[in-house]
Amino acid sequence: MTVENQRAGVVGEDMDQDRFPAGMRVLAVDDNPTCLKLLDTLLRKCQYQVTTTNQAVMALKMLRENRNKFDLVISDVNMPDMDGFKLLELLGLEMDLPVIMLSGHSDTELVMKGVTHGACDYLLKPVRIEELKNIWQHVIRRKKFDSKVQNNSLNEDKACNGSGDSRLGVISTVSADQDGKLCRKRKEQNEDEEEDDEENEHENEDASNQKKPRVVWSVELHRKFVAAVNQLGFEKAVPKKILDLMNVEGLTRENVASHLQKYRLYLKRINSVAAQQASMVAALGGADSSYMRMGSLDGFGEFHSLAGSGRLSSSALSSYTPGEMLGRLNSHASLVLRGITSSGPVQASGQNLSSSINTLGQIQPTPLPSNQSASLFQGVLTSLELTQLQQSKCTSSTGDFNPITDSRGFTAVSNGFSDTRVNVGSSTSLLPGASSHPLVVQGNPQLPDDRGAFVNHSLGVASLTPDTFDIGGGGCSNFLDHNRSNESWQSAIQLSRFSSNAVPLREPFNHNQFPYNNFVISSTGPCTTNGPIDFSSRSAVSAPLEDSRGDAYCQEGLMGNVVQDMNYTLKQRWEEHKQDCNQNLNHTVNTINSMVSANGIISPLGRSLDQNNAICCKSFDVSLISQLHGGALSIGPHGEVEKSAPDSKMMINENYLLEQTKSQDGFIQNNYDSLDDIVNAVTKQDDVHLMQEHNQTMLSDGGEFGFDAYSLGSCI
Amino acid sequence: MDVMIQLQRQLREHSAFLRKEGYLDDQFEQLQKLQDESSPDFVVEVVSIFFDDSEKLLNNLAKAVEQKAVDFKQVDAHVHQFKGSSASIGAKRVKNVCIEFRNYCEAQNIDECLICMQKLQFEYSVLKNQLEYLFRLEQQIRAAGV
């Protein structure tokens, strides 16, 4: 186990922060060679570092080899070897890389699909350079967000650590609520402080006082882990036992717990791809084999990457005791969910989820004080509502499930609620397969006493399946009513927490918040497929809840550990990114300005060819105008340019172009230089005079051009 | 010098013609804009790739539509590819035929698809000739200017 110096190790490979967005490393994937070549050149024009491949499989391989080699991925939608959306999912899940989709289609459905699968953006072919000039924002945004979430979670964890509630214990409503508020306050304070610190000191290592040393799951370590899990049996693999079996010095239960969670996520994803109606045993056995079987995947690598992708959800998850959960939820849930929104969900077939439910099938409520619910509800509701806003991107495609993403998201929501996750997972898995809510319906009558837990299920279900949205909503309301009125349900701390989580989930549901629902669903689905085997080995959803209660406690602890560990891991990475980001941002503006300038200059030279328009000087006008407006180059304001007889001007334009192409190097260079001066002048906000001077200079260069400074002036 | 002026005029006229007749659109200009000292032959390179790719696509298409039982999905996929690449270089007419072709594919109208196939081949050949002429002119101008 080593403490990894993330920043130092990555700085060299990481983007060139000084020149960002120039130097941003983009991986372009498109099977169409013409488009790929064009994309490559366009990206290079934007001063990005471009790697291209015409095979999605190759792209995946490259990224898995070293996720840090790239900052952004642009991928076509229609590719022969792999569906672009599938690639998108995998990338978002495993690598948390921003992915931009590219397509010749502009169907709303496709765009929607892209969004739900986690694409940062959806561009139409043919791509224009203006659009590519701005794609760096997705990288920044993701980093910013990640680091912010990481900060939040870390602060939360620090602040709330002292609450001292046992993870397994029951927390009073009042204290929980207070803790939540207190945590939040502290978090905000800490966040501010920490952000300042981050900006001042660019060293991540010094933050060790703020976070635990990061555990690196090396191949060896992971092998031991898997061996331990297999030895124990997937069902019985609890962190404590795994830890004991592994017998690695310095490894904490939390580390193992978080790694276990990632592992489960990974297996679920694998399983959803490979397995159908796998029983728990089959899933257990198959998990390993499918894990190994994954064709081009390096087993560990994939898991590792999955772990990496899972970090998003865990980032916001800190180790909470039940009582703290709410407070954390308030602050983290929205962030986490947002984060999860941005990561690509993994699509799973309904069958997989159905199978997951078989394996999962338990509801594990734990007793909660009945007076807890109200404040919990409110707290969670707030955070989740916030999340809803973030979910707008997360619209689900009909019938599509995003188990992994869902599980992650849900995990975030149900932070520390082992059974909530389980519950939701089980409910989720039931849902996807059928377009009705059999689970919800079935579960209800069978578990009259545990309605609360079931509420979780139903809520999870409802929120999960867009298809069954309406039905679920109805179901939810039923359950919720039960929830509120059922004291026994509320007696379980986790149940109530879950239900409180569920409440907000339900909210979006009622408001037809598909994205949010889908999001939630995805979080639970995959988790439960393979994961919660250790929760309890019930195979039927309708299994009595009481039995699982015992397990629920240790599950809760597990969840907390998992969350905490992942949180630290995530935080480290995000902090690193955040620092990078901060530095980058400092340069960003200048860089962008110069880039815009540069592009603005270059573009109009070609545009001058546009006959029937304006005059030669238009090219200068455009660049200048774009400089002035500080925006992307656009030929828009042609109207301002003095127009003369199109034909003659056309000739002039063409001559202009001809000269340009003829002596491209010199000409363009000259233009660039002079325009560069113009740019500087403009950025310094000199007036038109300077431009006119340059124009006249240009005039003298191309004597035959008939435009004059006057027209230029009139354009500005 | 006369030669140069002559060549230049020809180039101008030809470019204008191509634009006016809709063979090429703004996207082609974009390509030309991208050409600079770091990629001096960019346009020719991209168009060459386009030609190679198109010929393959057309072959595949021809085979696909001549099948007894036409696999429209496959045909559509090819046409989509063709549409993408032609749009990328600004081959407007070719692109438009592709769009039409795709509509007929969707409607599974084999007769119209066959007509589109021919149209596509025709437009592509014409475009290829036009572009090759354009490049020749440019090359001559470059040579004359040296």
Short mmCIF file of C-alpha atoms in Angstrom, two decimals, chain A residues 278-699:
data_model
loop_
_atom_site.label_atom_id
_atom_site.label_comp_id
_atom_site.label_asym_id
_atom_site.label_seq_id
_atom_site.Cartn_x
_atom_site.Cartn_y
_atom_site.Cartn_z
CA ALA A 278 -28.04 -14.91 -12.70
CA SER A 279 -28.81 -16.19 -9.29
CA MET A 280 -26.85 -14.90 -6.44
CA VAL A 281 -24.47 -17.79 -6.61
CA ALA A 282 -24.19 -17.50 -10.29
CA ALA A 283 -23.57 -13.84 -9.95
CA LEU A 284 -21.02 -14.57 -7.36
CA GLY A 285 -19.29 -17.15 -9.40
CA GLY A 286 -19.96 -15.32 -12.55
CA ALA A 287 -18.75 -12.10 -11.17
CA ASP A 288 -15.31 -13.40 -11.04
CA SER A 289 -15.41 -15.20 -14.30
CA SER A 290 -17.10 -12.40 -16.11
CA TYR A 291 -14.67 -10.14 -14.52
CA MET A 292 -11.95 -12.17 -16.03
CA ARG A 293 -13.80 -12.77 -19.16
CA MET A 294 -14.14 -9.26 -20.22
CA GLY A 295 -12.50 -9.50 -23.55
CA SER A 296 -10.30 -6.62 -24.09
CA LEU A 297 -10.40 -5.58 -20.53
CA ASP A 298 -7.62 -5.95 -18.21
CA GLY A 299 -9.40 -7.25 -15.21
CA PHE A 300 -7.72 -5.20 -12.66
CA GLY A 301 -7.41 -2.27 -14.87
CA GLU A 302 -11.06 -2.19 -15.54
CA PHE A 303 -11.95 -2.53 -11.98
CA HIS A 304 -9.51 0.08 -11.14
CA SER A 305 -10.96 2.34 -13.65
CA LEU A 306 -14.32 1.48 -12.35
CA ALA A 307 -13.08 2.38 -8.98
CA GLY A 308 -11.98 5.57 -10.46
CA SER A 309 -15.29 6.18 -11.95
CA GLY A 310 -17.00 5.18 -8.83
CA ARG A 311 -15.09 7.75 -7.02
CA LEU A 312 -17.52 10.33 -8.07
CA SER A 313 -20.24 8.93 -6.01
CA SER A 314 -18.02 8.18 -3.17
CA SER A 315 -16.52 11.55 -3.18
CA ALA A 316 -19.55 13.06 -1.79
CA LEU A 317 -19.99 10.19 0.49
CA SER A 318 -18.13 10.57 3.59
CA SER A 319 -18.19 8.19 6.39
CA TYR A 320 -21.22 9.04 8.24
CA THR A 321 -22.94 7.75 11.16
CA PRO A 322 -26.61 7.53 10.62
CA GLY A 323 -27.20 10.69 12.45
CA GLU A 324 -24.80 12.64 10.39
CA MET A 325 -26.03 11.29 7.22
CA LEU A 326 -28.73 13.77 6.79
CA GLY A 327 -26.53 16.68 7.29
CA ARG A 328 -24.13 15.35 4.83
CA LEU A 329 -26.85 14.45 2.54
CA ASN A 330 -27.96 17.97 2.49
CA SER A 331 -24.70 19.17 1.26
CA HIS A 332 -23.43 16.24 -0.61
CA ALA A 333 -26.36 14.73 -2.23
CA SER A 334 -26.91 17.49 -4.64
CA LEU A 335 -23.28 17.72 -5.42
CA VAL A 336 -22.86 14.06 -5.76
CA LEU A 337 -25.84 13.69 -7.87
CA ARG A 338 -24.64 16.46 -10.01
CA GLY A 339 -21.40 14.75 -10.35
CA ILE A 340 -23.01 11.56 -11.17
CA THR A 341 -25.08 13.28 -13.69
CA SER A 342 -22.03 14.22 -15.54
CA SER A 343 -20.62 10.79 -15.53
CA GLY A 344 -21.84 8.48 -18.11
CA PRO A 345 -24.37 6.04 -16.96
CA VAL A 346 -24.03 2.50 -17.91
CA GLN A 347 -26.87 1.05 -19.71
CA ALA A 348 -28.15 -2.19 -18.48
CA SER A 349 -30.82 -4.31 -19.87
CA GLY A 350 -33.94 -4.80 -17.94
CA GLN A 351 -33.09 -8.39 -17.55
CA ASN A 352 -29.95 -7.69 -15.78
CA LEU A 353 -31.68 -5.59 -13.33
CA SER A 354 -34.29 -8.22 -12.87
CA SER A 355 -31.63 -10.68 -12.13
CA SER A 356 -30.09 -8.30 -9.78
CA ILE A 357 -33.23 -8.14 -7.89
CA ASN A 358 -33.21 -11.84 -7.47
CA THR A 359 -29.82 -11.72 -6.07
CA LEU A 360 -30.44 -8.67 -4.12
CA GLY A 361 -33.84 -9.01 -2.81
CA GLN A 362 -33.65 -7.72 0.61
CA ILE A 363 -34.98 -4.91 2.46
CA GLN A 364 -33.11 -4.09 5.49
CA PRO A 365 -34.66 -1.49 7.51
CA THR A 366 -33.24 -0.69 10.80
CA PRO A 367 -35.15 0.69 13.64
CA LEU A 368 -35.33 4.39 13.76
CA PRO A 369 -36.80 6.69 16.21
CA SER A 370 -40.14 7.66 15.01
CA ASN A 371 -39.79 11.27 15.76
CA GLN A 372 -36.95 11.58 13.43
CA SER A 373 -38.69 11.56 10.20
CA ALA A 374 -39.85 15.08 9.79
CA SER A 375 -36.60 16.86 9.99
CA LEU A 376 -34.89 14.16 8.08
CA PHE A 377 -37.36 14.49 5.35
CA GLN A 378 -36.88 18.12 5.12
CA GLY A 379 -33.19 17.97 5.14
CA VAL A 380 -32.99 15.36 2.53
CA LEU A 381 -35.67 16.94 0.56
CA THR A 382 -33.67 20.08 0.29
CA SER A 383 -30.58 18.44 -0.91
CA LEU A 384 -32.38 16.19 -3.23
CA GLU A 385 -34.37 18.97 -4.66
CA LEU A 386 -31.16 20.70 -5.38
CA THR A 387 -30.11 17.59 -7.08
CA GLN A 388 -33.17 17.59 -9.15
CA LEU A 389 -32.09 20.74 -10.75
CA GLN A 390 -28.92 19.06 -11.66
CA GLN A 391 -30.69 16.19 -13.14
CA SER A 392 -32.06 17.99 -16.06
CA LYS A 393 -29.33 16.56 -18.11
CA CYS A 394 -29.92 13.14 -16.85
CA THR A 395 -33.00 12.42 -18.79
CA SER A 396 -33.51 8.81 -19.21
CA SER A 397 -34.22 7.25 -22.46
CA THR A 398 -37.27 5.16 -22.42
CA GLY A 399 -36.58 1.77 -21.19
CA ASP A 400 -32.98 2.43 -20.77
CA PHE A 401 -31.38 1.80 -17.54
CA ASN A 402 -28.22 3.08 -16.26
CA PRO A 403 -27.50 0.72 -13.55
CA ILE A 404 -24.09 1.75 -12.70
CA THR A 405 -24.67 5.38 -12.81
CA ASP A 406 -27.82 4.83 -10.96
CA SER A 407 -26.14 2.86 -8.35
CA ARG A 408 -23.59 5.46 -7.88
CA GLY A 409 -26.04 8.20 -7.67
CA PHE A 410 -28.17 6.33 -5.40
CA THR A 411 -25.32 5.45 -3.27
CA ALA A 412 -24.73 9.07 -2.88
CA VAL A 413 -28.23 9.68 -1.86
CA SER A 414 -28.39 6.83 0.48
CA ASN A 415 -25.09 7.58 1.90
CA GLY A 416 -24.26 5.24 4.55
CA PHE A 417 -27.53 3.56 4.28
CA SER A 418 -26.61 0.13 3.48
CA ASP A 419 -30.06 -1.06 3.28
CA THR A 420 -31.29 1.84 1.41
CA ARG A 421 -28.92 1.00 -1.25
CA VAL A 422 -29.89 -2.54 -1.08
CA ASN A 423 -33.45 -1.67 -0.97
CA VAL A 424 -33.31 0.64 -3.78
CA GLY A 425 -31.28 -1.72 -5.73
CA SER A 426 -33.71 -4.45 -5.28
CA SER A 427 -36.57 -2.31 -6.18
CA THR A 428 -34.70 -1.00 -9.07
CA SER A 429 -33.82 -4.31 -10.42
CA LEU A 430 -37.34 -5.39 -10.25
CA LEU A 431 -38.52 -2.46 -12.12
CA PRO A 432 -36.39 -2.36 -15.14
CA GLY A 433 -37.33 -5.69 -16.43
CA ALA A 434 -41.01 -5.19 -16.21
CA SER A 435 -42.73 -2.16 -17.30
CA SER A 436 -45.03 -2.37 -14.39
CA HIS A 437 -44.23 -2.08 -10.80
CA PRO A 438 -44.66 -5.58 -9.72
CA LEU A 439 -42.05 -5.22 -7.10
CA VAL A 440 -43.61 -2.26 -5.66
CA VAL A 441 -46.98 -3.77 -5.72
CA GLN A 442 -45.87 -7.11 -4.56
CA GLY A 443 -43.71 -5.90 -1.87
CA ASN A 444 -46.29 -3.81 -0.33
CA PRO A 445 -48.78 -6.33 0.79
CA GLN A 446 -46.15 -8.72 1.88
CA LEU A 447 -44.45 -6.45 4.20
CA PRO A 448 -47.06 -4.61 6.03
CA ASP A 449 -44.86 -4.09 8.98
CA ASP A 450 -41.97 -2.90 7.06
CA ARG A 451 -43.69 -0.52 4.94
CA GLY A 452 -41.08 1.97 5.60
CA ALA A 453 -38.42 -0.12 4.10
CA PHE A 454 -40.64 -0.88 1.32
CA VAL A 455 -41.27 2.68 0.78
CA ASN A 456 -37.69 2.87 -0.01
CA HIS A 457 -38.06 0.25 -2.55
CA SER A 458 -41.00 1.71 -4.15
CA LEU A 459 -39.52 5.08 -4.11
CA GLY A 460 -36.37 3.85 -5.57
CA VAL A 461 -38.27 2.00 -8.13
CA ALA A 462 -40.43 4.82 -9.05
CA SER A 463 -37.61 7.14 -9.44
CA LEU A 464 -35.64 4.67 -11.36
CA THR A 465 -37.80 3.67 -14.18
CA PRO A 466 -38.85 6.32 -16.52
CA ASP A 467 -41.14 3.90 -18.16
CA THR A 468 -42.94 3.13 -15.07
CA PHE A 469 -42.77 6.61 -13.98
CA ASP A 470 -46.41 7.17 -13.68
CA ILE A 471 -47.12 3.94 -12.05
CA GLY A 472 -44.27 4.34 -9.74
CA GLY A 473 -45.42 7.71 -8.80
CA GLY A 474 -48.72 6.34 -7.78
CA GLY A 475 -47.05 3.58 -5.97
CA CYS A 476 -44.80 5.96 -4.31
CA SER A 477 -47.52 8.05 -2.98
CA ASN A 478 -49.07 5.02 -1.51
CA PHE A 479 -45.95 4.03 0.12
CA LEU A 480 -45.16 7.39 1.28
CA ASP A 481 -48.46 7.66 2.93
CA HIS A 482 -47.79 4.41 4.56
CA ASN A 483 -44.47 5.70 5.42
CA ARG A 484 -45.66 8.64 7.22
CA SER A 485 -48.27 6.87 9.10
CA ASN A 486 -46.32 3.86 9.94
CA GLU A 487 -44.44 4.26 13.06
CA SER A 488 -42.83 0.94 13.02
CA TRP A 489 -41.24 1.86 9.82
CA GLN A 490 -39.93 4.98 11.17
CA SER A 491 -38.49 3.23 14.04
CA ALA A 492 -35.68 2.05 11.93
CA ILE A 493 -33.09 4.70 11.70
CA GLN A 494 -31.94 3.72 8.37
CA LEU A 495 -35.36 3.23 7.16
CA SER A 496 -36.32 6.67 8.04
CA ARG A 497 -33.25 8.00 6.54
CA PHE A 498 -33.89 6.08 3.52
CA SER A 499 -37.40 7.21 3.41
CA SER A 500 -36.32 10.69 3.91
CA ASN A 501 -34.13 10.20 0.98
CA ALA A 502 -36.97 8.60 -0.71
CA VAL A 503 -39.14 11.55 -0.18
CA PRO A 504 -37.11 13.83 -2.25
CA LEU A 505 -36.80 11.13 -4.77
CA ARG A 506 -40.45 10.99 -4.93
CA GLU A 507 -40.71 14.66 -5.32
CA PRO A 508 -39.05 14.82 -8.63
CA PHE A 509 -40.94 11.84 -9.59
CA ASN A 510 -44.19 13.52 -9.07
CA HIS A 511 -42.97 16.39 -11.02
CA ASN A 512 -42.02 14.20 -13.82
CA GLN A 513 -38.44 14.68 -13.21
CA PHE A 514 -37.32 11.92 -15.36
CA PRO A 515 -33.71 12.77 -15.28
CA TYR A 516 -33.61 12.73 -11.60
CA ASN A 517 -35.50 9.58 -11.36
CA ASN A 518 -33.43 7.93 -13.86
CA PHE A 519 -30.45 9.06 -12.10
CA VAL A 520 -31.56 7.60 -8.89
CA ILE A 521 -32.42 4.43 -10.52
CA SER A 522 -29.13 4.00 -12.04
CA SER A 523 -27.48 4.43 -8.80
CA THR A 524 -29.30 1.64 -7.22
CA GLY A 525 -29.52 -0.79 -9.99
CA PRO A 526 -26.02 -1.80 -10.52
CA CYS A 527 -25.13 -1.63 -6.93
CA THR A 528 -27.52 -4.22 -6.03
CA THR A 529 -26.89 -6.63 -8.78
CA ASN A 530 -23.69 -7.95 -7.53
CA GLY A 531 -22.91 -5.79 -4.69
CA PRO A 532 -25.08 -6.20 -1.77
CA ILE A 533 -24.56 -9.83 -1.52
CA ASP A 534 -23.03 -9.40 1.74
CA PHE A 535 -25.92 -7.50 3.04
CA SER A 536 -28.08 -10.40 3.49
CA SER A 537 -28.65 -13.41 1.52
CA ARG A 538 -32.31 -13.07 0.92
CA SER A 539 -33.35 -13.92 -2.48
CA ALA A 540 -36.86 -12.72 -2.27
CA VAL A 541 -37.81 -9.20 -1.98
CA SER A 542 -40.65 -10.12 0.17
CA ALA A 543 -38.42 -11.62 2.72
CA PRO A 544 -39.24 -10.39 6.12
CA LEU A 545 -37.40 -7.34 7.01
CA GLU A 546 -36.72 -8.21 10.51
CA ASP A 547 -34.08 -10.70 9.60
CA SER A 548 -32.18 -8.25 7.62
CA ARG A 549 -32.15 -5.75 10.32
CA GLY A 550 -29.32 -7.39 12.01
CA ASP A 551 -27.32 -7.26 8.89
CA ALA A 552 -28.38 -3.78 8.21
CA TYR A 553 -26.34 -2.50 11.02
CA CYS A 554 -23.13 -3.88 9.83
CA GLN A 555 -24.05 -2.89 6.38
CA GLU A 556 -24.50 0.58 7.50
CA GLY A 557 -21.10 0.58 8.94
CA LEU A 558 -19.78 -0.84 5.78
CA MET A 559 -21.39 1.81 3.76
CA GLY A 560 -20.01 4.41 5.96
CA ASN A 561 -16.55 3.02 5.57
CA VAL A 562 -16.88 2.67 1.94
CA VAL A 563 -18.08 6.13 1.63
CA GLN A 564 -15.38 7.54 3.73
CA ASP A 565 -12.64 5.84 1.93
CA MET A 566 -13.92 6.69 -1.44
CA ASN A 567 -14.45 10.12 -0.26
CA TYR A 568 -10.85 10.54 0.60
CA THR A 569 -9.75 9.03 -2.59
CA LEU A 570 -11.97 11.24 -4.54
CA LYS A 571 -11.10 14.23 -2.59
CA GLN A 572 -7.47 13.81 -3.26
CA ARG A 573 -7.98 13.57 -6.89
CA TRP A 574 -10.34 16.40 -7.02
CA GLU A 575 -8.19 18.59 -4.99
CA GLU A 576 -5.44 17.95 -7.32
CA HIS A 577 -7.65 18.74 -10.20
CA LYS A 578 -8.95 21.68 -8.45
CA GLN A 579 -5.52 23.07 -8.00
CA ASP A 580 -4.77 22.44 -11.57
CA CYS A 581 -7.96 24.08 -12.41
CA ASN A 582 -7.25 27.08 -10.33
CA GLN A 583 -3.97 27.56 -11.96
CA ASN A 584 -5.45 26.97 -15.29
CA LEU A 585 -8.13 29.45 -14.78
CA ASN A 586 -5.65 32.10 -14.07
CA HIS A 587 -4.28 31.63 -17.46
CA THR A 588 -7.42 30.65 -19.10
CA VAL A 589 -8.74 34.05 -19.75
CA ASN A 590 -5.60 35.29 -21.33
CA THR A 591 -5.17 32.17 -23.27
CA ILE A 592 -8.65 32.24 -24.51
CA ASN A 593 -8.34 35.80 -25.49
CA SER A 594 -5.29 35.12 -27.48
CA MET A 595 -6.84 32.04 -28.92
CA VAL A 596 -9.90 33.86 -29.95
CA SER A 597 -7.74 36.50 -31.40
CA ALA A 598 -5.65 34.06 -33.25
CA ASN A 599 -8.60 32.20 -34.55
CA GLY A 600 -10.41 35.31 -35.31
CA ILE A 601 -7.53 36.41 -37.37
CA ILE A 602 -7.10 33.25 -39.23
CA SER A 603 -10.68 32.59 -39.92
CA PRO A 604 -11.58 35.68 -41.77
CA LEU A 605 -8.80 35.17 -44.16
CA GLY A 606 -10.58 32.21 -45.52
CA ARG A 607 -13.91 33.78 -45.18
CA SER A 608 -12.99 36.53 -47.46
CA LEU A 609 -13.74 34.08 -50.15
CA ASP A 610 -17.34 34.39 -49.45
CA GLN A 611 -18.46 36.08 -52.52
CA ASN A 612 -21.53 38.13 -52.80
CA ASN A 613 -20.54 39.59 -49.56
CA ALA A 614 -18.79 42.66 -48.56
CA ILE A 615 -15.35 43.49 -49.53
CA CYS A 616 -11.94 42.31 -48.77
CA CYS A 617 -11.65 44.40 -45.78
CA LYS A 618 -14.43 42.36 -44.41
CA SER A 619 -11.94 39.80 -43.37
CA PHE A 620 -10.20 42.31 -41.30
CA ASP A 621 -13.45 43.67 -40.13
CA VAL A 622 -14.50 40.35 -38.94
CA SER A 623 -11.41 39.67 -37.06
CA LEU A 624 -11.40 43.06 -35.60
CA ILE A 625 -15.02 42.96 -34.80
CA SER A 626 -14.62 39.64 -33.19
CA GLN A 627 -11.79 41.00 -31.21
CA LEU A 628 -13.87 43.88 -30.16
CA HIS A 629 -16.71 41.76 -29.18
CA GLY A 630 -14.39 39.33 -27.62
CA GLY A 631 -16.50 36.61 -28.99
CA ALA A 632 -16.12 33.84 -31.45
CA LEU A 633 -15.43 34.74 -34.92
CA SER A 634 -18.51 35.29 -36.91
CA ILE A 635 -19.15 36.73 -40.21
CA GLY A 636 -22.41 37.89 -38.85
CA PRO A 637 -22.04 41.60 -38.94
CA HIS A 638 -21.62 41.72 -42.62
CA GLY A 639 -24.41 44.11 -42.82
CA GLU A 640 -22.26 46.73 -41.36
CA VAL A 641 -19.69 46.32 -43.97
CA GLU A 642 -19.96 48.49 -46.90
CA LYS A 643 -21.05 46.50 -49.81
CA SER A 644 -20.16 47.22 -53.30
CA ALA A 645 -20.93 45.47 -56.49
CA PRO A 646 -20.67 41.84 -55.62
CA ASP A 647 -18.88 40.86 -58.74
CA SER A 648 -16.06 43.21 -58.54
CA LYS A 649 -15.72 42.65 -54.88
CA MET A 650 -15.83 39.03 -55.45
CA MET A 651 -12.94 39.35 -57.73
CA ILE A 652 -11.11 41.26 -55.16
CA ASN A 653 -11.94 38.68 -52.60
CA GLU A 654 -10.76 35.95 -54.77
CA ASN A 655 -7.64 37.75 -55.59
CA TYR A 656 -7.19 38.21 -51.98
CA LEU A 657 -7.60 34.57 -51.43
CA LEU A 658 -5.42 33.72 -54.33
CA GLU A 659 -2.67 35.84 -53.05
CA GLN A 660 -3.18 34.27 -49.78
CA THR A 661 -3.00 30.78 -51.03
CA LYS A 662 -0.26 31.57 -53.40
CA SER A 663 2.05 32.94 -50.87
CA GLN A 664 0.35 31.48 -47.95
CA ASP A 665 3.14 31.42 -45.58
CA GLY A 666 4.23 34.92 -46.02
CA PHE A 667 0.85 36.35 -46.47
CA ILE A 668 -0.82 34.75 -43.63
CA GLN A 669 2.12 35.31 -41.49
CA ASN A 670 2.02 38.94 -42.30
CA ASN A 671 -1.61 39.12 -41.67
CA TYR A 672 -1.20 37.35 -38.48
CA ASP A 673 1.45 39.61 -37.32
CA SER A 674 -0.37 42.72 -38.16
CA LEU A 675 -3.60 41.38 -36.90
CA ASP A 676 -1.85 40.28 -33.83
CA ASP A 677 -0.93 43.82 -33.30
CA ILE A 678 -4.48 44.69 -33.92
CA VAL A 679 -5.55 42.20 -31.39
CA ASN A 680 -3.27 43.63 -28.83
CA ALA A 681 -4.48 47.00 -29.69
CA VAL A 682 -8.01 45.92 -29.36
CA THR A 683 -7.49 44.17 -26.15
CA LYS A 684 -5.96 47.27 -24.86
CA GLN A 685 -9.06 48.92 -26.05
CA ASP A 686 -7.47 51.21 -28.47
CA ASP A 687 -9.84 52.80 -30.77
CA VAL A 688 -10.54 52.24 -34.40
CA HIS A 689 -7.59 54.30 -35.44
CA LEU A 690 -5.25 51.48 -34.86
CA MET A 691 -7.33 49.19 -36.92
CA GLN A 692 -7.51 51.69 -39.65
CA GLU A 693 -3.82 52.00 -39.60
CA HIS A 694 -3.50 48.31 -39.96
CA ASN A 695 -6.03 48.26 -42.65
CA GLN A 696 -4.08 50.76 -44.53
CA THR A 697 -1.04 48.68 -44.03
CA MET A 698 -2.90 45.79 -45.48
CA LEU A 699 -3.98 47.97 -48.24
#
